[in-house]
Every structure is written in structure tokens, then in C-alpha cells.
Amino acid sequence: MIEFKNVDFGYSDRLILCDISFKVAKNESVAIMGPSGSGKSTILRLLLGLECPHRGTITIDGMNICQMKEREKREIRKTMGMVFQNGALFDSLTVGENVGYYLIEHSDLEYAEISARVHEMIGFVGLNADEIIDKLPDELSGGMQRRVAIARALLSTNPKVMMYDEPTTGLDPESTKNILQLMQKLKKEREVSSLMVTHQIADAVSIADKFIVISGGEIAYDGKLDGLIRSKDERVVTFLTPFIESLAEVNREQFTSD
Ligand SMILES: Nc1ncnc2c1ncn2[C@@H]1O[C@H](COP(=O)(O)OP(=O)(O)OP(=O)(O)O)[C@@H](O)[C@H]1O
Ligand SMILES: [Mg+2]
């Protein structure tokens, strides 16, 4: 479905990603992890064709996104849903206008039809449409905003690929659980391939079939969970240690409180 092959990319003359190769199969979920600034969001930007690699190729369904004309890029983006790092809703538009944005701007559908689809989609992401449709994003909690952003991504496109950039960062445990359940539901019901950038290893474990660790612009790990935990690669160990320590800490606390 998606393939990065020997991709180099940088801004001006600073190389950010170096010889990146990986594949994502149909209906597979991949977690991309790594230190801040390692180039995770950049990978999603490349996949959307917002940037092109200096070397190597990125293909979606066998088509090289950087060789496409703008019109073809727009077509393929219709099959890709992106949930940005900060949710990125339009502040001055209501929830309903945000979710329906793409249909309002780019389709010939009647208002009533758009309104019905917006209602349905807000329900799909587990929110009460009647309650929130006329509210501004500021009036919602962070977790609700994130779900509205997912609803917008789903209604803009009929996605074969979903990209989530840190979908649960800054959310409380309950909202985190809701977002993860929604991502799982999408995977099951819509058969989408997904790429999730995350710092939360627990989230990655609950969603992903495969784990990629980026470090220093290179792929330090690409594979299943058992291999990740057993990896002796220094970059992987450095990245995982704080999580393992905090997991151990939680276990110790459980023991001492028993
Ligand atoms: N538009 C840009 N122009 C120049 N440099 C950029 C631009 N966008 C990102 N960078 C740089 O590219 C590097 C990778 O950025 P990226 O946003 O992909 O990191 P990230 O892994 O997503 O980090 P974080 O976990 O903090 O979100 C960073 O050093 C960043 O400063
Ligand atoms: Mg990022």
C-alpha cells in the first residue's frame, strides 16, 4: 500500500531523514516513534506529497506521489485522512462547519445532505451532534477537539490511509482511551492502513501491528513488538529505557500498595 524506498530529505542543506525505507501493508497499523525533532511529522508530510524527497521514492498503491501532477495529488489526497499534531480545527468555524468543510467547499451536495452526513460522522466518532454542532472548537475539551478533527478527516476523504500525528498527546486517560478505541474501530470497520506518530508507547502497543523507531534521521527499528523490546540497538534502548523504567515504577507502586 505504502512504500518509502531509500528516502533522503532535509530542509535547506540540513539532512533530516537519511535512507529511510519501510512499507505499510493494506489494513496495517504502524506506530512511528522517536525523539522530538527526529523527523516523524516530516514523514507524514512527505507521504501527503507536501514535500518531495531529495533521493529515493515514495509510492502509494504503486504510484509515485512526487511524479504526480497537482490534480492527481489532490485526487490521491482524497484517499488520505490526516489528523494534525494540534488537531488544527478552524477556530472561527463551528464544529459542524469544520466537519463539513470539505463538502461545503468542494462538492455540489445540497445543504440538507451535507448536514445529514456531518451529523452522522459526529455520531460515528462518539460525540453528540445536536449538542456540539453549533459550538466553536474553543468550547470543547482537547479530547473532543481531537475527535472532531478525526470526523473532519473522515468526511473530507474516503480514506484508505489515515495518518495521526500524536493523537493522544496532552489528553487525560479517559479521552486517550476514547481516541484509541475510535482508531481501532476505524481499522476494523473501514479497513484503513494507518500511520500513527506517538510518544506514548502504551498507545502504540494498543494500536500498532508494527513499530518503527526513528533516531538521528535513520530507522533504528522496524518490526513487531517482541523484537522491539528485545532490541539491543543502542538507539532503541535509549529511546525505550525511560518507558520501561516508568512501567517498572508503576509495577513497584502496585506491589507496595498491596
Ligand atoms: N518547515 C521547516 N523548515 C525548516 N526546518 C524544519 C521545518 N519543519 C521541520 N523542520 C525541522 O525538521 C526536523 C524534524 O521535524 P519534525 O517536525 O519532523 O520532527 P518530529 O519528529 O515530528 O518532532 P516532534 O516529536 O517534536 O513533533 C526538526 O529539526 C525541525 O526543526
Ligand atoms: Mg512532530
XYZ file of N, CA and C and ligand atoms in Angstrom:
806
model
N 0.837 -1.219 0.000
C 0.000 0.000 0.000
C 0.872 1.269 0.000
N 1.788 1.334 0.993
C 2.694 2.498 1.079
C 4.126 1.995 1.123
N 4.981 2.630 0.328
C 6.397 2.256 0.422
C 7.309 3.478 0.351
N 8.170 3.611 1.333
C 9.286 4.558 1.302
C 10.518 3.743 0.910
N 11.243 4.216 -0.107
C 12.412 3.469 -0.560
C 13.618 4.395 -0.624
N 14.572 4.153 0.235
C 15.849 4.904 0.281
C 15.636 6.417 0.251
N 14.726 6.884 1.091
C 14.377 8.307 1.061
C 15.350 9.163 1.892
N 15.911 10.175 1.223
C 16.677 11.232 1.910
C 15.854 12.500 1.826
N 15.796 13.242 2.925
C 15.104 14.533 2.876
C 15.675 15.477 3.919
N 15.744 16.749 3.566
C 16.173 17.758 4.529
C 15.595 19.100 4.168
N 15.630 20.021 5.130
C 15.248 21.405 4.845
C 16.536 22.177 4.582
N 16.569 23.009 3.562
C 17.770 23.673 3.025
C 18.889 22.638 2.939
N 20.045 22.861 3.567
C 21.095 21.846 3.360
C 21.266 20.914 4.568
N 20.292 20.971 5.507
C 20.386 20.069 6.666
C 19.569 18.796 6.408
N 20.254 17.655 6.412
C 19.559 16.389 6.172
C 18.798 15.977 7.431
N 17.487 15.729 7.274
C 16.659 15.337 8.421
C 16.447 13.824 8.406
N 16.135 13.292 7.215
C 15.897 11.849 7.081
C 16.927 11.273 6.124
N 17.462 10.123 6.475
C 18.563 9.577 5.693
C 18.319 8.097 5.393
N 18.142 7.799 4.120
C 17.993 6.414 3.657
C 16.858 5.673 4.385
N 15.689 6.317 4.395
C 14.526 5.734 5.073
C 13.783 4.790 4.129
N 13.653 3.537 4.529
C 12.868 2.563 3.757
C 11.939 1.822 4.706
N 10.666 1.777 4.349
C 9.730 0.933 5.093
C 8.457 0.753 4.265
N 7.670 -0.242 4.660
C 6.412 -0.498 3.949
C 5.267 -0.566 4.947
N 4.098 -0.171 4.494
C 2.892 -0.355 5.298
C 1.892 -1.105 4.422
N 1.446 -2.256 4.903
C 0.525 -3.071 4.108
C -0.897 -2.557 4.247
N -1.781 -3.075 3.402
C -3.198 -2.730 3.484
C -3.745 -3.158 4.849
N -4.509 -2.282 5.460
C -5.132 -2.568 6.763
C -4.133 -2.803 7.898
N -2.885 -2.367 7.675
C -1.879 -2.497 8.736
C -1.747 -1.165 9.476
N -1.486 -1.239 10.789
C -1.258 -0.017 11.571
C 0.190 0.027 12.020
N 0.804 1.160 11.750
C 2.211 1.307 12.095
C 2.380 2.472 13.057
N 3.140 2.252 14.117
C 3.464 3.344 15.038
C 4.862 3.842 14.711
N 4.981 5.161 14.545
C 6.292 5.767 14.300
C 6.703 6.500 15.563
N 7.806 6.086 16.130
C 8.259 6.674 17.392
C 9.680 7.191 17.235
N 10.075 8.030 18.189
C 11.445 8.540 18.165
C 11.500 9.870 18.867
N 12.717 10.338 19.162
C 12.855 11.588 19.902
C 12.239 12.781 19.167
N 11.961 13.832 19.910
C 11.449 15.077 19.333
C 12.453 15.606 18.309
N 11.942 16.030 17.166
C 12.815 16.589 16.132
C 13.477 15.534 15.254
N 13.113 14.261 15.450
C 13.779 13.203 14.670
C 13.211 13.061 13.256
N 12.111 13.746 12.981
C 11.593 13.723 11.604
C 10.305 12.935 11.415
N 9.594 12.668 12.499
C 8.374 11.859 12.407
C 7.269 12.582 11.635
N 6.999 13.828 12.022
C 5.959 14.581 11.300
C 6.373 14.791 9.842
N 7.670 14.925 9.623
C 8.170 15.110 8.259
C 7.813 13.907 7.380
N 7.873 12.716 7.954
C 7.497 11.512 7.193
C 6.049 11.628 6.712
N 5.163 12.123 7.576
C 3.754 12.269 7.172
C 3.613 13.339 6.093
N 4.379 14.423 6.221
C 4.331 15.487 5.202
C 4.782 14.953 3.841
N 5.808 14.114 3.865
C 6.301 13.517 2.619
C 5.239 12.608 2.014
N 4.578 11.846 2.867
C 3.560 10.912 2.381
C 2.378 11.649 1.745
N 2.073 12.827 2.273
C 0.994 13.643 1.700
C 1.430 14.346 0.417
N 2.719 14.236 0.092
C 3.238 14.919 -1.093
C 3.388 16.416 -0.894
N 3.436 16.864 0.378
C 3.635 18.291 0.649
C 5.106 18.661 0.457
N 5.970 17.658 0.600
C 7.392 17.820 0.309
C 7.797 16.628 -0.549
N 8.902 16.777 -1.303
C 9.406 15.639 -2.071
C 10.808 15.285 -1.621
N 11.135 13.987 -1.606
C 12.467 13.586 -1.141
C 13.570 14.062 -2.094
N 14.777 14.261 -1.538
C 15.929 14.621 -2.385
C 16.403 13.393 -3.147
N 16.221 12.227 -2.530
C 16.609 10.963 -3.158
C 15.585 9.921 -2.730
N 15.414 8.877 -3.557
C 14.504 7.795 -3.197
C 13.080 8.076 -3.646
N 12.201 7.110 -3.390
C 10.821 7.239 -3.865
C 9.812 6.924 -2.768
N 8.641 7.538 -2.900
C 7.524 7.245 -2.006
C 6.360 6.836 -2.891
N 5.877 5.616 -2.725
C 4.754 5.177 -3.552
C 3.549 4.815 -2.693
N 2.379 5.143 -3.241
C 1.107 4.788 -2.622
C 0.355 3.975 -3.655
N 0.016 2.741 -3.328
C -0.628 1.858 -4.301
C 0.189 1.779 -5.590
N 1.489 1.782 -5.469
C 2.365 1.666 -6.640
C 2.612 2.955 -7.402
N 1.948 4.061 -6.984
C 2.135 5.330 -7.709
C 3.064 6.258 -6.940
N 4.023 6.833 -7.645
C 4.995 7.730 -7.032
C 4.376 9.119 -6.830
N 4.161 9.483 -5.581
C 3.424 10.719 -5.295
C 4.125 11.963 -5.843
N 5.451 11.929 -5.904
C 6.167 13.130 -6.342
C 6.225 13.277 -7.861
N 5.824 12.223 -8.567
C 5.778 12.373 -10.031
C 4.385 12.762 -10.499
N 3.475 12.947 -9.539
C 2.105 13.258 -9.936
C 1.924 14.746 -10.221
N 0.959 15.044 -11.085
C 0.568 16.439 -11.295
C -0.271 16.882 -10.099
N -0.383 18.194 -9.898
C -1.146 18.719 -8.753
C -2.558 18.115 -8.685
N -3.185 17.997 -9.855
C -4.553 17.476 -9.895
C -4.596 16.022 -9.400
N -3.591 15.235 -9.830
C -3.530 13.830 -9.390
C -3.229 13.743 -7.890
N -2.362 14.656 -7.428
C -2.064 14.683 -5.989
C -3.330 14.949 -5.189
N -4.137 15.891 -5.701
C -5.379 16.209 -4.982
C -6.290 14.992 -4.927
N -6.311 14.230 -6.046
C -7.147 13.023 -6.088
C -6.681 12.007 -5.050
N -5.373 11.792 -4.999
C -4.875 10.762 -4.089
C -5.024 11.202 -2.630
N -4.923 12.528 -2.410
C -5.108 13.012 -1.026
C -6.528 12.769 -0.539
N -7.452 12.624 -1.499
C -8.835 12.324 -1.109
C -8.934 10.952 -0.454
N -7.923 10.120 -0.661
C -7.951 8.792 -0.041
C -7.111 8.761 1.233
N -6.635 9.952 1.659
C -5.782 10.017 2.841
C -6.363 10.983 3.859
N -6.550 10.499 5.084
C -7.056 11.366 6.141
C -5.925 11.726 7.079
N -5.797 13.018 7.369
C -4.692 13.453 8.234
C -5.249 14.126 9.481
N -4.841 13.653 10.641
C -5.174 14.343 11.885
C -3.887 14.983 12.386
N -3.835 16.317 12.311
C -2.592 17.031 12.599
C -2.260 17.033 14.088
N -0.978 17.334 14.364
C -0.423 17.275 15.720
C -1.262 18.058 16.738
N -1.801 19.227 16.337
C -2.564 20.030 17.295
C -4.074 19.998 17.014
N -4.525 18.991 16.243
C -5.942 18.944 15.911
C -6.264 19.847 14.739
N -5.726 21.080 14.796
C -5.833 22.029 13.688
C -7.252 22.214 13.140
N -8.193 22.509 14.024
C -9.519 22.906 13.563
C -9.491 24.401 13.240
N -10.436 24.837 12.407
C -10.532 26.275 12.140
C -11.253 26.922 13.316
N -10.543 27.832 14.020
C -11.067 28.434 15.261
C -12.385 29.175 15.081
N -12.516 29.839 13.907
C -13.662 30.727 13.760
C -14.858 30.032 13.133
N -14.705 28.747 12.790
C -15.831 27.996 12.243
C -16.414 27.098 13.331
N -17.705 26.831 13.231
C -18.340 25.930 14.206
C -17.869 24.495 13.961
N -18.194 23.641 14.911
C -17.872 22.220 14.776
C -18.467 21.660 13.479
N -19.745 21.974 13.235
C -20.407 21.479 12.023
C -19.721 21.974 10.752
N -19.334 23.246 10.755
C -18.662 23.798 9.566
C -17.273 23.183 9.387
N -16.601 22.912 10.509
C -15.303 22.249 10.431
C -15.430 20.860 9.814
N -16.374 20.078 10.362
C -16.508 18.692 9.902
C -16.968 18.667 8.439
N -17.855 19.576 8.074
C -18.403 19.587 6.716
C -17.588 20.416 5.735
N -16.470 20.965 6.212
C -15.713 21.953 5.418
C -15.482 21.504 3.983
N -14.958 20.299 3.853
C -14.587 19.833 2.524
C -15.822 19.726 1.607
N -16.905 19.195 2.154
C -18.114 19.027 1.330
C -18.718 20.384 0.965
N -18.660 21.340 1.909
C -19.202 22.676 1.643
C -18.405 23.347 0.528
N -17.056 23.203 0.599
C -16.194 23.895 -0.369
C -16.096 23.173 -1.714
N -16.100 21.838 -1.670
C -15.706 21.105 -2.879
C -16.737 20.144 -3.434
N -17.975 20.201 -2.934
C -18.951 19.285 -3.535
C -20.202 20.057 -3.926
N -21.040 19.430 -4.729
C -22.282 20.079 -5.158
C -23.468 19.611 -4.337
N -23.174 18.946 -3.211
C -24.273 18.401 -2.413
C -25.148 19.505 -1.825
N -26.416 19.181 -1.674
C -27.364 20.106 -1.051
C -27.033 20.278 0.424
N -27.415 21.430 0.983
C -27.151 21.712 2.384
C -27.685 20.602 3.298
N -28.915 20.137 2.998
C -29.535 19.126 3.876
C -28.727 17.823 3.869
N -28.209 17.468 2.698
C -27.425 16.240 2.578
C -26.106 16.377 3.358
N -25.453 17.538 3.220
C -24.198 17.773 3.952
C -24.472 17.712 5.453
N -25.552 18.382 5.856
C -25.889 18.423 7.266
C -26.116 17.007 7.813
N -26.787 16.174 7.033
C -27.045 14.796 7.479
C -25.737 14.034 7.628
N -24.830 14.216 6.663
C -23.549 13.487 6.734
C -22.706 13.969 7.905
N -22.752 15.287 8.163
C -21.993 15.845 9.286
C -22.516 15.255 10.598
N -23.839 15.216 10.735
C -24.447 14.626 11.937
C -24.002 13.186 12.137
N -24.072 12.428 11.051
C -23.733 11.011 11.130
C -22.272 10.825 11.554
N -21.393 11.639 10.960
C -19.964 11.482 11.241
C -19.622 11.884 12.672
N -20.265 12.936 13.159
C -20.010 13.342 14.553
C -20.459 12.221 15.494
N -21.563 11.566 15.131
C -22.016 10.410 15.908
C -21.016 9.260 15.831
N -20.474 9.051 14.643
C -19.522 7.951 14.440
C -18.309 8.083 15.366
N -17.854 9.315 15.592
C -16.684 9.495 16.462
C -17.091 9.591 17.935
N -18.362 9.278 18.212
C -18.777 9.144 19.608
C -19.160 10.450 20.291
N -19.537 11.469 19.511
C -19.968 12.732 20.123
C -21.439 12.971 19.790
N -22.064 13.832 20.595
C -23.469 14.154 20.392
C -23.594 15.366 19.464
N -23.996 15.106 18.221
C -24.012 16.159 17.208
C -24.912 17.325 17.611
N -26.116 17.030 18.114
C -27.051 18.114 18.447
C -26.468 19.060 19.488
N -25.679 18.481 20.395
C -25.103 19.304 21.463
C -23.965 20.196 20.989
N -23.146 19.698 20.073
C -21.894 20.429 19.803
C -21.808 21.070 18.426
N -22.762 20.777 17.553
C -22.582 21.161 16.143
C -22.434 22.678 15.945
N -23.098 23.460 16.789
C -23.005 24.919 16.624
C -21.975 25.573 17.537
N -21.223 24.757 18.265
C -20.199 25.326 19.156
C -18.925 25.628 18.372
N -18.098 26.507 18.952
C -16.780 26.764 18.371
C -15.793 25.785 19.010
N -14.716 25.435 18.289
C -13.753 24.465 18.820
C -13.271 24.800 20.239
N -13.066 26.091 20.516
C -12.603 26.530 21.846
C -13.499 26.072 22.984
N -14.770 25.848 22.673
C -15.730 25.483 23.722
C -15.699 23.988 24.036
N -14.865 23.232 23.292
C -14.784 21.784 23.525
C -13.495 21.450 24.273
N -13.495 20.283 24.920
C -12.269 19.817 25.565
C -11.283 19.371 24.486
N -10.024 19.201 24.893
C -8.987 18.761 23.948
C -9.333 17.430 23.287
N -9.863 16.503 24.093
C -10.204 15.181 23.556
C -11.335 15.261 22.541
N -12.319 16.123 22.829
C -13.429 16.286 21.885
C -12.932 16.929 20.590
N -12.041 17.925 20.738
C -11.490 18.574 19.537
C -10.773 17.553 18.656
N -10.044 16.668 19.298
C -9.313 15.647 18.553
C -10.294 14.750 17.795
N -11.424 14.423 18.438
C -12.411 13.573 17.758
C -13.080 14.315 16.605
N -13.325 15.611 16.801
C -13.896 16.410 15.711
C -12.910 16.431 14.528
N -11.612 16.531 14.852
C -10.602 16.543 13.782
C -10.622 15.225 13.015
N -10.828 14.131 13.734
C -10.904 12.823 13.065
C -12.165 12.761 12.194
N -13.281 13.287 12.731
C -14.521 13.312 11.947
C -14.318 14.116 10.665
N -13.613 15.246 10.779
C -13.374 16.064 9.585
C -12.525 15.293 8.571
N -11.472 14.630 9.078
C -10.608 13.858 8.165
C -11.423 12.776 7.454
N -12.339 12.151 8.186
C -13.116 11.062 7.591
C -14.121 11.563 6.567
N -14.683 12.739 6.804
C -15.697 13.243 5.894
C -15.064 13.921 4.677
N -13.831 14.393 4.828
C -13.151 15.039 3.698
C -12.774 14.005 2.672
N -12.527 12.798 3.163
C -11.950 11.810 2.278
C -12.697 10.519 2.540
N -12.485 9.565 1.656
C -12.961 8.224 1.988
C -11.684 7.437 2.189
N -11.091 7.577 3.357
C -9.680 7.241 3.456
C -9.348 5.757 3.340
N -8.258 5.526 2.599
C -7.640 4.205 2.593
C -6.442 4.256 3.531
N -5.975 5.499 3.755
C -4.833 5.701 4.641
C -5.207 6.772 5.657
N -4.997 6.485 6.931
C -5.181 7.506 7.967
C -3.824 7.804 8.599
N -3.577 9.098 8.795
C -2.335 9.499 9.448
C -2.687 10.289 10.698
N -2.125 9.892 11.806
C -2.394 10.572 13.066
C -1.073 11.077 13.621
N -0.976 12.380 13.839
C 0.258 12.920 14.416
C 0.018 13.196 15.894
N 0.534 12.332 16.731
C 0.385 12.433 18.188
C -1.078 12.646 18.602
N -1.932 11.676 18.275
C -3.372 11.864 18.504
C -3.771 11.947 19.968
N -2.936 11.479 20.875
C -3.369 11.473 22.281
C -2.518 12.356 23.189
N -1.530 13.033 22.604
C -0.661 13.868 23.430
C -1.472 14.947 24.149
N -1.265 15.069 25.435
C -1.944 16.116 26.211
C -3.356 15.751 26.630
N -3.808 14.537 26.340
C -5.171 14.154 26.733
C -5.154 13.356 28.037
N -6.255 13.444 28.792
C -6.361 12.655 30.021
C -6.600 11.183 29.657
N -6.433 10.273 30.608
C -6.533 8.841 30.303
C -7.861 8.441 29.660
N -8.964 9.040 30.103
C -10.284 8.689 29.563
C -10.383 9.091 28.079
N -9.993 10.345 27.780
C -10.044 10.805 26.382
C -9.078 9.997 25.518
N -7.922 9.669 26.087
C -6.949 8.854 25.356
C -7.576 7.523 24.965
N -8.255 6.911 25.945
C -8.880 5.615 25.683
C -9.924 5.741 24.564
N -10.711 6.824 24.616
C -11.736 7.038 23.583
C -11.135 7.176 22.193
N -10.059 7.949 22.103
C -9.422 8.144 20.792
C -8.850 6.827 20.275
N -8.217 6.065 21.162
C -7.632 4.788 20.738
C -8.721 3.822 20.280
N -9.855 3.830 20.997
C -10.967 2.955 20.595
C -11.500 3.360 19.228
N -11.561 4.678 19.010
C -12.037 5.178 17.720
C -11.086 4.741 16.596
N -9.793 4.813 16.871
C -8.817 4.394 15.861
C -8.953 2.897 15.557
N -9.212 2.128 16.592
C -9.401 0.691 16.403
C -10.662 0.392 15.589
N -11.730 1.152 15.899
C -12.997 0.989 15.192
C -12.812 1.290 13.697
N -12.054 2.357 13.413
C -11.794 2.724 12.021
C -11.068 1.628 11.283
N -10.113 1.045 11.978
C -9.313 -0.005 11.371
C -10.206 -1.201 11.034
N -11.078 -1.533 11.969
C -11.934 -2.706 11.794
C -13.013 -2.470 10.744
N -13.682 -1.295 10.846
C -14.863 -1.079 10.002
C -14.540 -0.504 8.633
N -13.449 0.246 8.532
C -13.143 0.902 7.263
C -11.947 0.288 6.548
N -11.280 -0.655 7.219
C -10.106 -1.294 6.637
C -9.084 -0.293 6.132
N -8.710 0.640 6.983
C -7.696 1.611 6.572
C -6.308 1.167 7.031
N -5.312 1.575 6.261
C -3.930 1.457 6.734
C -3.684 2.701 7.560
N -2.975 2.574 8.679
C -2.728 3.801 9.419
C -1.297 3.955 9.881
N -0.888 5.229 9.914
C 0.415 5.597 10.460
C 0.147 6.506 11.632
N 0.651 6.130 12.781
C 0.446 6.956 13.965
C 1.804 7.369 14.506
N 2.018 8.681 14.588
C 3.213 9.193 15.247
C 2.867 9.356 16.717
N 3.691 8.792 17.588
C 3.356 8.913 19.003
C 4.581 8.871 19.911
N 4.453 9.535 21.045
C 5.463 9.436 22.103
C 4.989 8.474 23.184
N 3.718 8.065 23.079
C 3.146 7.234 24.142
C 3.275 5.773 23.739
N 4.196 5.095 24.351
C 4.438 3.717 23.937
C 3.222 2.837 24.221
N 2.490 3.165 25.292
C 1.304 2.361 25.627
C 0.268 2.461 24.503
N 0.120 3.660 23.914
C -0.815 3.839 22.797
C -0.356 3.031 21.595
N 0.931 3.106 21.332
C 1.482 2.376 20.187
C 1.183 0.893 20.353
N 1.420 0.382 21.551
C 1.220 -1.046 21.800
C -0.246 -1.427 21.605
N -1.166 -0.539 21.989
C -2.580 -0.905 21.895
C -3.120 -0.828 20.468
N -2.465 -0.130 19.572
C -2.985 0.064 18.216
C -2.160 -0.637 17.136
N -0.844 -0.602 17.280
C 0.005 -0.910 16.124
C 0.276 -2.395 15.923
N 0.374 -2.770 14.642
C 0.815 -4.113 14.279
C 2.334 -4.119 14.146
N 2.875 -2.918 13.893
C 4.292 -2.813 13.578
C 4.843 -1.513 14.167
N 6.109 -1.498 14.517
C 6.727 -0.360 15.204
C 7.963 0.096 14.444
N 8.037 1.403 14.227
C 9.227 1.966 13.588
C 9.815 2.992 14.555
N 11.104 2.867 14.833
C 11.775 3.867 15.673
C 12.748 4.642 14.789
N 12.580 5.963 14.785
C 13.479 6.841 14.023
C 14.445 7.473 15.010
N 15.699 7.474 14.661
C 16.678 8.129 15.528
C 17.796 8.688 14.662
N 18.154 9.934 14.911
C 19.225 10.562 14.130
C 18.961 10.494 12.627
N 17.687 10.575 12.235
C 17.349 10.587 10.810
C 17.328 9.214 10.157
N 17.632 8.171 10.947
C 17.646 6.825 10.369
C 16.621 5.921 11.053
N 16.306 4.817 10.384
C 15.409 3.836 11.012
C 16.238 2.948 11.937
N 15.946 3.052 13.230
C 16.684 2.246 14.204
C 15.992 0.911 14.429
N 14.681 0.854 14.166
C 13.960 -0.406 14.308
C 12.731 -0.399 13.417
N 12.407 -1.535 12.841
C 11.194 -1.701 12.045
C 10.754 -3.147 12.226
N 9.707 -3.374 12.993
C 9.272 -4.750 13.188
C 8.228 -4.867 14.275
N 8.044 -6.085 14.748
C 6.999 -6.377 15.740
C 7.436 -5.969 17.150
N 6.472 -6.058 18.061
C 6.708 -5.626 19.441
C 7.765 -6.466 20.160
N 7.708 -7.793 20.006
C 8.664 -8.620 20.758
C 10.103 -8.274 20.389
N 10.341 -8.058 19.092
C 11.682 -7.676 18.644
C 12.083 -6.304 19.172
N 11.108 -5.410 19.263
C 11.383 -4.051 19.750
C 11.880 -4.120 21.195
N 11.172 -4.890 21.999
C 11.522 -4.977 23.411
C 12.881 -5.663 23.602
N 13.169 -6.612 22.717
C 14.435 -7.349 22.862
C 15.596 -6.697 22.115
N 15.299 -5.607 21.359
C 16.352 -4.986 20.552
C 17.550 -4.565 21.404
N 18.742 -4.834 20.866
C 19.972 -4.432 21.572
C 20.541 -3.148 20.940
N 19.893 -2.659 19.882
C 20.360 -1.434 19.222
C 20.378 -0.297 20.241
N 21.521 0.339 20.364
C 21.694 1.365 21.394
C 20.654 2.483 21.291
N 20.294 2.860 20.036
C 19.336 3.956 19.835
C 17.945 3.552 20.321
N 17.608 2.267 20.097
C 16.293 1.772 20.542
C 16.273 1.687 22.065
N 17.351 1.166 22.620
C 17.434 1.025 24.075
C 17.319 2.405 24.737
N 18.046 3.388 24.202
C 17.999 4.740 24.756
C 16.579 5.288 24.723
N 15.892 5.033 23.603
C 14.527 5.541 23.466
C 13.558 4.833 24.410
N 13.723 3.526 24.561
C 12.756 2.741 25.340
C 12.981 2.787 26.856
N 14.226 3.003 27.288
C 14.540 2.899 28.716
C 13.616 3.708 29.630
N 13.376 5.002 29.323
C 12.502 5.764 30.229
C 11.116 5.129 30.355
N 10.612 4.560 29.257
C 9.279 3.948 29.313
C 9.305 2.693 30.174
N 10.367 1.901 29.982
C 10.456 0.653 30.741
C 10.594 0.973 32.223
N 11.393 2.021 32.531
C 11.539 2.414 33.931
C 10.207 2.875 34.514
N 9.444 3.641 33.704
C 8.177 4.127 34.257
C 7.172 2.990 34.403
N 7.249 1.997 33.495
C 6.385 0.823 33.651
C 6.762 0.052 34.910
N 8.080 -0.092 35.128
C 8.565 -0.792 36.322
C 8.123 -0.045 37.577
N 8.177 1.283 37.492
C 7.764 2.136 38.615
C 6.299 1.867 38.976
N 5.463 1.820 37.943
C 4.034 1.554 38.158
C 3.865 0.198 38.842
N 4.617 -0.807 38.340
C 4.522 -2.141 38.940
C 4.952 -2.134 40.396
N 6.071 -1.418 40.674
C 6.562 -1.348 42.060
C 5.504 -0.736 42.962
N 4.883 0.361 42.456
C 3.852 1.036 43.254
C 2.701 0.082 43.559
N 2.339 -0.704 42.535
C 1.247 -1.666 42.750
C 1.621 -2.656 43.847
N 2.903 -3.126 43.798
C 3.349 -4.092 44.808
C 3.316 -3.486 46.210
N 3.857 -2.241 46.289
C 3.984 -1.662 47.632
C 2.609 -1.290 48.213
N 1.651 -0.953 47.312
C 0.342 -0.555 47.844
C -0.522 -1.775 48.209
N -0.097 -2.976 47.709
C -0.895 -4.183 48.015
C -0.745 -4.641 49.452
N 9.395 23.923 7.539
C 10.594 23.629 8.099
N 11.707 24.309 7.787
C 12.908 24.007 8.318
N 13.086 23.018 9.229
C 12.022 22.303 9.588
C 10.717 22.562 9.062
N 9.845 21.685 9.620
C 10.564 20.912 10.447
N 11.873 21.277 10.438
C 12.954 20.634 11.211
O 12.993 19.273 10.825
C 13.289 18.427 11.941
C 12.246 17.344 12.045
O 10.995 17.943 12.334
P 9.679 17.085 12.588
O 8.593 18.044 12.811
O 9.519 16.081 11.502
O 10.091 16.320 13.948
P 9.221 15.374 14.857
O 9.971 14.078 14.955
O 7.824 15.318 14.369
O 9.311 16.105 16.273
P 8.192 16.262 17.456
O 8.207 14.947 18.175
O 8.743 17.345 18.299
O 6.887 16.591 16.810
C 13.370 19.362 13.146
O 14.718 19.585 13.436
C 12.681 20.619 12.685
O 13.268 21.732 13.311
Mg 6.002 16.045 15.124
